[in-house]
């Protein structure tokens, strides 16, 4: 995830983050770089469940250094990644060199994809940080082909001043936009994070 950190109206968000400066050590977090084989395998397993079984066009928004993009490409999908940080984009391009993937600098809320449509819009830990999550979801829905899907990985982090977007709020925002939705609780799967976690982490797969 690499987007402007701001509030969605439900709580106080941290100060803006310089994601270009963070790019050098971004992958040091187990769930960012996916360098640990167990963590990598756990995310690959989830993506196989969330993404279509056939080769598909996947738009990875707030793609960071491209770790999920790489897993999707390894599973046979064609990937377009978008991130606000040029430094993150450079690392993603290097990570996926030679694969069926393209990376573009831009705002996840309004990705610069020139009217293209996708089978999947994949977004991890980005929606909560956008100034208008409802508007972003409406726009992302418009980028889907018929029978496409939104794959949204989100959560609520922290205990003293928690930030994030709770499951029920996200489902409420999705109700007028999508048909069937499926929620997967992710907090209990320590393999995904490289450690035990106690906060709310989840994924929603929403069909157009």
Coordinates of N, CA and C in Angstrom, one line a residue:
X1 N 0.8 -1.2 0.0 CA 0.0 0.0 0.0 C 0.9 1.2 0.0
X2 N 0.5 2.2 -0.9 CA 1.3 3.4 -0.9 C 0.4 4.5 -1.4
X3 N -0.4 5.1 -0.5 CA -1.3 6.2 -0.9 C -1.2 7.3 0.2
X4 N -1.8 8.4 -0.1 CA -1.9 9.5 0.9 C -2.7 9.0 2.1
X5 N -2.1 9.2 3.3 CA -2.8 8.8 4.5 C -3.6 10.0 5.0
X6 N -4.9 9.7 5.0 CA -5.9 10.8 5.4 C -7.0 10.1 6.2
X7 N -8.0 10.9 6.6 CA -9.1 10.4 7.3 C -10.3 10.1 6.4
X8 N -11.1 9.0 6.8 CA -12.3 8.8 6.0 C -13.5 9.3 6.7
X9 N -13.3 10.0 7.8 CA -14.4 10.6 8.6 C -14.8 9.7 9.7
X10 N -14.2 8.6 9.9 CA -14.5 7.7 11.0 C -13.4 7.7 12.1
X11 N -12.4 8.5 11.9 CA -11.4 8.5 12.9 C -10.2 9.3 12.5
X12 N -9.2 9.4 13.3 CA -8.1 10.3 13.0 C -7.0 9.5 12.4
X13 N -6.5 9.9 11.3 CA -5.4 9.1 10.6 C -4.1 9.8 10.9
X14 N -3.0 9.0 10.7 CA -1.7 9.5 10.9 C -1.3 10.6 9.9
X15 N -0.2 11.3 10.2 CA 0.3 12.3 9.3 C 0.7 11.7 7.9
X16 N 0.7 12.5 6.9 CA 1.1 12.0 5.5 C 2.4 11.2 5.6
X17 N 2.5 10.2 4.8 CA 3.8 9.4 4.8 C 4.5 9.7 3.5
X18 N 5.8 9.8 3.6 CA 6.6 9.9 2.4 C 6.9 8.5 1.9
X19 N 6.1 8.0 1.0 CA 6.2 6.7 0.5 C 7.5 6.5 -0.4
X20 N 7.9 7.5 -1.1 CA 9.2 7.4 -1.8 C 10.3 7.1 -0.9
X21 N 10.4 7.8 0.3 CA 11.4 7.5 1.3 C 11.3 6.1 1.9
X22 N 10.0 5.6 2.0 CA 9.8 4.3 2.6 C 10.1 3.2 1.7
X23 N 10.2 3.4 0.4 CA 10.4 2.4 -0.6 C 11.6 1.5 -0.3
X24 N 12.7 2.1 0.1 CA 13.9 1.3 0.3 C 13.8 0.2 1.3
X25 N 12.9 0.4 2.4 CA 12.8 -0.6 3.4 C 11.4 -1.2 3.5
X26 N 10.5 -0.8 2.5 CA 9.1 -1.3 2.6 C 9.0 -2.8 2.6
X27 N 9.8 -3.5 1.9 CA 9.7 -4.9 1.8 C 10.3 -5.7 3.0
X28 N 10.8 -4.9 4.0 CA 11.3 -5.6 5.2 C 10.2 -6.1 6.0
X29 N 9.0 -5.6 6.0 CA 7.9 -6.1 6.7 C 7.5 -7.4 6.0
X30 N 7.2 -8.5 6.8 CA 7.0 -9.8 6.3 C 5.8 -9.8 5.2
X31 N 4.7 -9.1 5.5 CA 3.6 -9.1 4.6 C 3.7 -8.1 3.5
X32 N 4.8 -7.3 3.4 CA 5.0 -6.4 2.3 C 5.9 -7.1 1.3
X33 N 7.1 -7.5 1.7 CA 8.1 -8.1 0.8 C 7.8 -9.6 0.4
X34 N 7.1 -10.3 1.3 CA 6.8 -11.7 1.2 C 8.0 -12.5 0.9
X35 N 9.1 -12.2 1.6 CA 10.4 -12.9 1.5 C 10.4 -14.2 2.2
X36 N 9.7 -14.3 3.3 CA 9.6 -15.6 4.0 C 8.7 -16.6 3.2
X37 N 9.3 -17.7 2.9 CA 8.5 -18.7 2.0 C 7.1 -19.0 2.6
X38 N 7.0 -19.1 3.9 CA 5.7 -19.4 4.5 C 4.7 -18.3 4.3
X39 N 5.1 -17.0 4.5 CA 4.3 -15.9 4.3 C 3.9 -15.8 2.8
X40 N 4.9 -15.9 1.9 CA 4.6 -15.9 0.5 C 3.6 -16.9 0.1
X41 N 3.8 -18.2 0.6 CA 2.8 -19.2 0.2 C 1.4 -19.0 0.7
X42 N 1.3 -18.3 1.9 CA 0.0 -18.0 2.5 C -0.7 -17.0 1.6
X43 N 0.0 -16.0 1.1 CA -0.7 -15.0 0.3 C -1.0 -15.6 -1.1
X44 N -0.1 -16.4 -1.6 CA -0.4 -17.1 -2.9 C -1.6 -18.0 -2.8
X45 N -1.8 -18.7 -1.7 CA -2.9 -19.5 -1.5 C -4.2 -18.7 -1.5
X46 N -4.2 -17.5 -0.8 CA -5.4 -16.7 -0.8 C -5.7 -16.1 -2.2
X47 N -4.6 -15.7 -2.9 CA -4.9 -15.1 -4.2 C -5.5 -16.2 -5.1
X48 N -5.1 -17.4 -5.0 CA -5.7 -18.4 -5.9 C -7.2 -18.6 -5.6
X49 N -7.6 -18.3 -4.4 CA -9.0 -18.4 -4.0 C -9.8 -17.1 -4.5
X50 N -9.1 -16.0 -4.4 CA -9.8 -14.7 -4.7 C -9.8 -14.4 -6.2
X51 N -8.8 -14.8 -7.0 CA -8.7 -14.4 -8.4 C -9.3 -15.5 -9.2
X52 N -9.7 -15.2 -10.5 CA -10.3 -16.2 -11.4 C -9.3 -17.4 -11.6
X53 N -9.9 -18.5 -11.9 CA -9.1 -19.7 -12.2 C -8.4 -19.6 -13.6
X54 N -8.9 -18.8 -14.5 CA -8.3 -18.6 -15.8 C -7.5 -17.3 -15.8
X55 N -6.6 -17.2 -16.8 CA -5.8 -15.9 -16.9 C -6.8 -14.7 -17.0
X56 N -6.5 -13.7 -16.3 CA -7.4 -12.5 -16.2 C -6.6 -11.3 -16.1
X57 N -7.2 -10.2 -16.4 CA -6.6 -8.8 -16.3 C -6.9 -8.3 -14.9
X58 N -5.8 -8.1 -14.2 CA -5.9 -7.7 -12.8 C -5.3 -6.3 -12.6
X59 N -6.1 -5.4 -12.0 CA -5.6 -4.0 -11.7 C -5.3 -4.0 -10.2
X60 N -4.0 -3.8 -9.9 CA -3.5 -3.8 -8.5 C -3.3 -2.4 -8.1
X61 N -4.2 -1.8 -7.3 CA -4.1 -0.4 -6.9 C -3.4 -0.2 -5.6
X62 N -2.6 0.8 -5.6 CA -1.7 1.0 -4.4 C -0.8 -0.2 -4.3
X63 N -0.2 -0.6 -5.4 CA 0.5 -1.9 -5.5 C 1.9 -1.9 -4.8
X64 N 2.4 -0.7 -4.3 CA 3.6 -0.7 -3.6 C 4.7 -1.3 -4.4
X65 N 5.5 -2.1 -3.9 CA 6.7 -2.7 -4.6 C 6.3 -3.9 -5.4
X66 N 5.0 -4.2 -5.5 CA 4.6 -5.2 -6.5 C 4.5 -6.6 -6.0
X67 N 4.5 -6.9 -4.7 CA 4.6 -8.2 -4.2 C 3.4 -9.0 -4.6
X68 N 2.2 -8.5 -4.4 CA 1.0 -9.2 -4.8 C 0.8 -9.3 -6.3
X69 N 1.3 -8.2 -7.0 CA 1.3 -8.3 -8.5 C 2.2 -9.4 -8.9
X70 N 3.3 -9.7 -8.3 CA 4.1 -10.8 -8.7 C 3.5 -12.1 -8.5
X71 N 2.8 -12.3 -7.4 CA 2.1 -13.5 -7.1 C 1.0 -13.7 -8.2
X72 N 0.3 -12.7 -8.5 CA -0.8 -12.8 -9.5 C -0.2 -13.1 -10.9
X73 N 0.9 -12.5 -11.3 CA 1.6 -12.8 -12.5 C 2.0 -14.3 -12.6
X74 N 2.6 -14.7 -11.4 CA 3.0 -16.1 -11.4 C 1.9 -17.1 -11.5
X75 N 0.7 -16.7 -11.2 CA -0.5 -17.5 -11.4 C -1.1 -17.4 -12.8
X76 N -0.5 -16.7 -13.7 CA -0.9 -16.6 -15.0 C -1.7 -15.4 -15.4
X77 N -1.9 -14.4 -14.5 CA -2.7 -13.2 -14.8 C -1.9 -12.1 -15.4
X78 N -2.5 -11.2 -16.1 CA -1.9 -10.0 -16.7 C -2.2 -8.9 -15.7
X79 N -1.1 -8.2 -15.3 CA -1.2 -7.3 -14.2 C -0.9 -5.9 -14.6
X80 N -1.8 -4.9 -14.2 CA -1.5 -3.5 -14.3 C -1.4 -3.0 -12.8
X81 N -0.3 -2.4 -12.4 CA -0.2 -1.9 -11.1 C -0.1 -0.4 -11.1
X82 N -0.7 0.2 -10.1 CA -0.8 1.7 -10.0 C -0.4 2.1 -8.6
X83 N 0.5 3.0 -8.4 CA 0.9 3.5 -7.1 C 1.3 5.0 -7.2
X84 N 1.1 5.7 -6.1 CA 1.4 7.1 -6.1 C 2.9 7.4 -6.0
X85 N 3.6 6.4 -5.5 CA 5.1 6.6 -5.3 C 5.9 6.1 -6.5
X86 N 6.6 7.0 -7.1 CA 7.5 6.6 -8.2 C 8.5 5.6 -7.8
X87 N 9.1 5.8 -6.6 CA 10.1 4.9 -6.1 C 9.5 3.5 -5.9
X88 N 8.3 3.4 -5.4 CA 7.6 2.0 -5.3 C 7.5 1.4 -6.7
X89 N 7.0 2.2 -7.6 CA 6.8 1.8 -9.0 C 8.1 1.2 -9.6
X90 N 9.2 1.9 -9.4 CA 10.5 1.4 -9.9 C 10.8 0.1 -9.4
X91 N 10.6 -0.1 -8.1 CA 10.9 -1.4 -7.5 C 9.9 -2.5 -8.0
X92 N 8.7 -2.2 -8.2 CA 7.7 -3.1 -8.8 C 8.1 -3.5 -10.2
X93 N 8.5 -2.6 -11.0 CA 9.0 -2.9 -12.3 C 10.2 -3.8 -12.3
X94 N 11.1 -3.6 -11.4 CA 12.3 -4.5 -11.4 C 11.9 -5.9 -10.9
X95 N 11.0 -5.9 -10.0 CA 10.5 -7.2 -9.4 C 9.8 -8.1 -10.4
X96 N 9.1 -7.4 -11.3 CA 8.3 -8.2 -12.3 C 8.9 -8.0 -13.7
X97 N 10.2 -7.7 -13.8 CA 10.8 -7.6 -15.2 C 10.6 -8.9 -15.9
X98 N 10.2 -8.8 -17.2 CA 10.1 -9.9 -18.1 C 8.7 -10.6 -17.9
X99 N 7.8 -10.1 -17.1 CA 6.5 -10.7 -16.9 C 5.5 -9.9 -17.6
X100 N 4.3 -10.4 -17.7 CA 3.2 -9.7 -18.3 C 2.6 -8.7 -17.4
X101 N 3.3 -7.6 -17.1 CA 2.9 -6.6 -16.2 C 3.3 -5.2 -16.6
X102 N 2.5 -4.3 -16.2 CA 2.9 -2.9 -16.5 C 2.6 -2.1 -15.2
X103 N 3.4 -1.1 -14.9 CA 3.2 -0.3 -13.7 C 3.2 1.2 -14.0
X104 N 2.2 1.9 -13.4 CA 1.9 3.3 -13.8 C 1.9 4.1 -12.5
X105 N 2.5 5.2 -12.5 CA 2.4 6.2 -11.3 C 1.0 6.8 -11.4
X106 N 0.4 6.9 -10.3 CA -0.9 7.6 -10.2 C -1.7 7.3 -9.0
X107 N -2.8 8.0 -8.8 CA -3.7 7.9 -7.7 C -4.5 6.7 -7.8
X108 N -4.5 5.9 -6.7 CA -5.4 4.7 -6.7 C -6.9 5.0 -6.8
X109 N -7.3 6.1 -6.3 CA -8.7 6.5 -6.4 C -9.2 6.8 -7.8
X110 N -8.2 7.2 -8.6 CA -8.5 7.5 -10.0 C -7.3 7.0 -10.9
X111 N -7.2 5.7 -11.0 CA -6.0 5.2 -11.7 C -6.0 5.6 -13.2
X112 N -4.8 5.9 -13.7 CA -4.6 6.4 -15.1 C -4.7 5.2 -16.1
X113 N -5.8 4.6 -16.3 CA -5.9 3.4 -17.1 C -6.7 3.7 -18.4
X114 N -7.0 5.0 -18.7 CA -7.5 5.4 -20.0 C -8.7 4.6 -20.5
X115 N -9.7 4.4 -19.6 CA -10.9 3.7 -20.0 C -10.8 2.2 -20.1
X116 N -9.7 1.6 -19.8 CA -9.6 0.1 -19.8 C -10.5 -0.5 -18.8
X117 N -10.9 -1.8 -19.1 CA -11.7 -2.5 -18.1 C -10.9 -3.8 -17.7
X118 N -11.2 -4.3 -16.5 CA -10.5 -5.3 -15.9 C -11.4 -6.4 -15.4
X119 N -10.8 -7.6 -15.2 CA -11.6 -8.7 -14.6 C -11.6 -8.6 -13.1
X120 N -10.5 -8.0 -12.5 CA -10.3 -7.9 -11.1 C -9.7 -6.6 -10.8
X121 N -10.2 -5.9 -9.8 CA -9.6 -4.8 -9.1 C -9.1 -5.2 -7.7
X122 N -7.8 -5.3 -7.5 CA -7.2 -5.8 -6.3 C -6.7 -4.6 -5.5
X123 N -7.1 -4.5 -4.3 CA -6.6 -3.4 -3.5 C -6.3 -3.9 -2.0
X124 N -5.1 -3.7 -1.6 CA -4.8 -4.1 -0.2 C -4.3 -2.9 0.6
X125 N -5.0 -2.7 1.7 CA -4.6 -1.7 2.7 C -4.5 -0.3 2.1
X126 N -5.5 0.1 1.3 CA -5.5 1.4 0.6 C -6.8 2.1 0.8
X127 N -7.9 1.4 0.7 CA -9.2 2.1 0.8 C -9.4 3.0 2.0
X128 N -9.0 2.4 3.2 CA -9.2 3.1 4.4 C -8.5 4.5 4.5
X129 N -7.4 4.6 3.7 CA -6.6 5.8 3.7 C -7.0 6.9 2.7
X130 N -8.0 6.6 1.9 CA -8.5 7.5 0.9 C -9.5 8.5 1.4
X131 N -9.5 9.8 0.9 CA -10.4 10.8 1.5 C -11.9 10.5 1.3
X132 N -12.2 9.7 0.3 CA -13.7 9.4 0.0 C -13.8 7.9 -0.5
X133 N -13.8 7.0 0.5 CA -13.9 5.6 0.1 C -15.1 5.2 -0.7
X134 N -16.2 5.8 -0.5 CA -17.4 5.5 -1.3 C -17.2 5.9 -2.7
X135 N -16.6 7.0 -3.0 CA -16.4 7.5 -4.3 C -15.4 6.6 -5.0
X136 N -14.3 6.2 -4.3 CA -13.3 5.3 -4.9 C -13.9 4.0 -5.3
X137 N -14.8 3.4 -4.4 CA -15.4 2.1 -4.7 C -16.3 2.3 -6.0
X138 N -17.0 3.3 -6.1 CA -17.9 3.5 -7.3 C -17.0 3.6 -8.5
X139 N -15.9 4.3 -8.4 CA -15.1 4.3 -9.6 C -14.4 3.0 -9.9
X140 N -14.0 2.3 -8.9 CA -13.4 1.0 -9.2 C -14.4 0.0 -9.8
X141 N -15.6 0.1 -9.3 CA -16.7 -0.7 -9.9 C -16.9 -0.5 -11.3
X142 N -16.7 0.8 -11.7 CA -16.9 1.2 -13.2 C -15.8 0.6 -14.0
X143 N -14.7 0.2 -13.4 CA -13.5 -0.3 -14.2 C -13.6 -1.8 -14.4
X144 N -14.6 -2.4 -13.9 CA -14.8 -3.9 -14.0 C -15.6 -4.3 -15.3
X145 N -15.2 -5.4 -15.9 CA -15.9 -6.0 -16.9 C -17.2 -6.7 -16.3
X146 N -18.2 -7.0 -17.1 CA -19.2 -7.8 -16.6 C -18.7 -9.1 -15.9
X147 N -19.2 -9.5 -14.8 CA -18.8 -10.6 -14.0 C -17.4 -10.4 -13.4
X148 N -16.9 -9.2 -13.4 CA -15.7 -8.9 -12.7 C -15.8 -8.9 -11.2
X149 N -14.7 -8.7 -10.5 CA -14.8 -8.7 -9.0 C -13.8 -7.7 -8.4
X150 N -14.2 -7.2 -7.3 CA -13.4 -6.4 -6.4 C -12.8 -7.3 -5.4
X151 N -11.5 -7.2 -5.1 CA -10.8 -8.0 -4.1 C -10.2 -6.9 -3.2
X152 N -10.8 -6.8 -2.0 CA -10.4 -5.7 -1.1 C -9.9 -6.3 0.2
X153 N -8.6 -6.0 0.6 CA -8.0 -6.5 1.8 C -7.8 -5.3 2.7
X154 N -8.5 -5.3 3.8 CA -8.6 -4.1 4.7 C -8.5 -4.5 6.2
X155 N -8.7 -3.6 7.1 CA -8.6 -3.9 8.5 C -8.8 -2.6 9.3
X156 N -8.6 -2.8 10.6 CA -8.6 -1.7 11.6 C -7.4 -2.0 12.5
X157 N -6.5 -1.0 12.5 CA -5.2 -1.2 13.2 C -5.0 -0.3 14.4
X158 N -4.4 -0.8 15.4 CA -4.2 0.0 16.6 C -5.3 -0.2 17.7
X159 N -5.0 0.2 18.9 CA -5.9 0.1 20.0 C -6.2 1.4 20.6
X160 N -5.2 2.3 20.8 CA -5.5 3.6 21.4 C -6.2 4.5 20.5
X161 N -5.7 4.7 19.3 CA -6.4 5.5 18.3 C -6.4 4.7 17.0
X162 N -7.3 3.7 17.0 CA -7.4 2.8 15.8 C -7.7 3.5 14.5
X163 N -7.1 3.1 13.4 CA -7.4 3.6 12.1 C -7.7 2.4 11.2
X164 N -8.5 2.7 10.2 CA -8.9 1.6 9.3 C -10.4 1.7 8.9
X165 N -10.9 0.7 8.3 CA -12.3 0.6 7.9 C -12.9 -0.7 8.4
X166 N -13.8 -0.7 9.3 CA -14.4 -2.0 9.8 C -15.1 -2.8 8.7
X167 N -15.3 -4.0 8.9 CA -15.9 -4.9 7.9 C -17.3 -4.4 7.6
X168 N -18.1 -4.1 8.6 CA -19.5 -3.7 8.4 C -19.6 -2.5 7.6
X169 N -18.7 -1.5 7.8 CA -18.8 -0.3 7.0 C -18.5 -0.5 5.6
X170 N -17.5 -1.4 5.3 CA -17.1 -1.7 3.9 C -18.3 -2.4 3.2
X171 N -18.9 -3.3 3.9 CA -20.0 -4.1 3.3 C -21.2 -3.1 3.0
X172 N -21.4 -2.1 3.9 CA -22.5 -1.1 3.7 C -22.2 -0.3 2.4
X173 N -20.9 0.1 2.2 CA -20.5 0.8 1.1 C -20.7 0.0 -0.2
X174 N -20.4 -1.3 -0.1 CA -20.5 -2.2 -1.3 C -21.9 -2.5 -1.7
X175 N -22.9 -2.5 -0.8 CA -24.2 -3.0 -1.0 C -24.8 -2.5 -2.3
X176 N -24.8 -1.1 -2.6 CA -25.5 -0.7 -3.8 C -24.6 -0.9 -5.1
X177 N -23.4 -1.4 -4.9 CA -22.5 -1.5 -6.1 C -22.3 -2.9 -6.6
X178 N -22.5 -3.9 -5.8 CA -22.1 -5.3 -6.2 C -23.2 -6.2 -5.8
X179 N -23.1 -7.4 -6.3 CA -24.0 -8.5 -6.0 C -23.5 -9.3 -4.8
X180 N -23.1 -10.5 -5.1 CA -22.6 -11.4 -4.0 C -21.3 -10.9 -3.5
X181 N -21.2 -10.9 -2.1 CA -19.9 -10.6 -1.5 C -19.6 -11.7 -0.5
X182 N -18.3 -11.9 -0.4 CA -17.7 -13.0 0.5 C -16.7 -12.3 1.4
X183 N -16.8 -12.6 2.7 CA -15.8 -12.0 3.6 C -14.9 -13.2 4.1
X184 N -13.6 -12.9 4.2 CA -12.7 -13.9 4.8 C -11.9 -13.2 5.9
X185 N -12.0 -13.7 7.1 CA -11.3 -13.2 8.2 C -9.8 -13.6 8.1
X186 N -8.9 -12.6 8.2 CA -7.5 -12.9 8.0 C -6.7 -12.8 9.3
X187 N -7.2 -12.2 10.4 CA -6.4 -12.0 11.6 C -5.9 -13.3 12.2
X188 N -6.7 -14.4 12.1 CA -6.3 -15.6 12.7 C -5.2 -16.4 12.0
X189 N -4.9 -16.0 10.7 CA -3.9 -16.7 10.0 C -2.6 -16.0 10.1
X190 N -1.8 -16.4 11.1 CA -0.5 -15.7 11.4 C 0.5 -15.8 10.2
X191 N 0.3 -16.8 9.4 CA 1.2 -17.0 8.3 C 1.2 -15.8 7.3
X192 N 0.1 -15.1 7.2 CA -0.1 -14.0 6.3 C 0.8 -12.8 6.8
X193 N 1.0 -12.7 8.1 CA 1.6 -11.5 8.7 C 3.0 -11.8 9.2
X194 N 3.4 -13.0 9.2 CA 4.7 -13.4 9.8 C 4.7 -13.3 11.3
X195 N 3.5 -13.2 11.9 CA 3.4 -13.1 13.4 C 2.0 -13.2 13.8
X196 N 1.7 -13.4 15.1 CA 0.3 -13.3 15.6 C -0.1 -11.9 15.6
X197 N -1.4 -11.6 15.2 CA -2.0 -10.3 15.3 C -3.3 -10.4 16.0
X198 N -3.7 -9.2 16.7 CA -4.9 -9.2 17.5 C -5.9 -8.2 17.0
X199 N -5.6 -7.5 15.9 CA -6.6 -6.5 15.4 C -7.4 -7.1 14.3
X200 N -8.3 -6.3 13.7 CA -9.2 -6.8 12.7 C -8.6 -6.7 11.3
X201 N -8.4 -7.8 10.6 CA -7.9 -7.9 9.3 C -8.8 -8.9 8.5
X202 N -9.1 -8.5 7.3 CA -10.1 -9.3 6.5 C -10.0 -9.0 5.0
X203 N -10.6 -9.8 4.2 CA -10.7 -9.6 2.8 C -12.2 -9.7 2.4
X204 N -12.6 -8.9 1.4 CA -13.9 -9.0 0.8 C -13.7 -9.2 -0.7
X205 N -14.4 -10.2 -1.2 CA -14.5 -10.5 -2.6 C -15.9 -10.2 -3.0
X206 N -16.0 -9.1 -3.8 CA -17.4 -8.6 -4.2 C -17.5 -8.8 -5.7
X207 N -18.5 -9.5 -6.2 CA -18.8 -9.7 -7.6 C -19.6 -8.6 -8.2
X208 N -19.3 -8.2 -9.4 CA -20.0 -7.1 -10.1 C -21.4 -7.6 -10.4

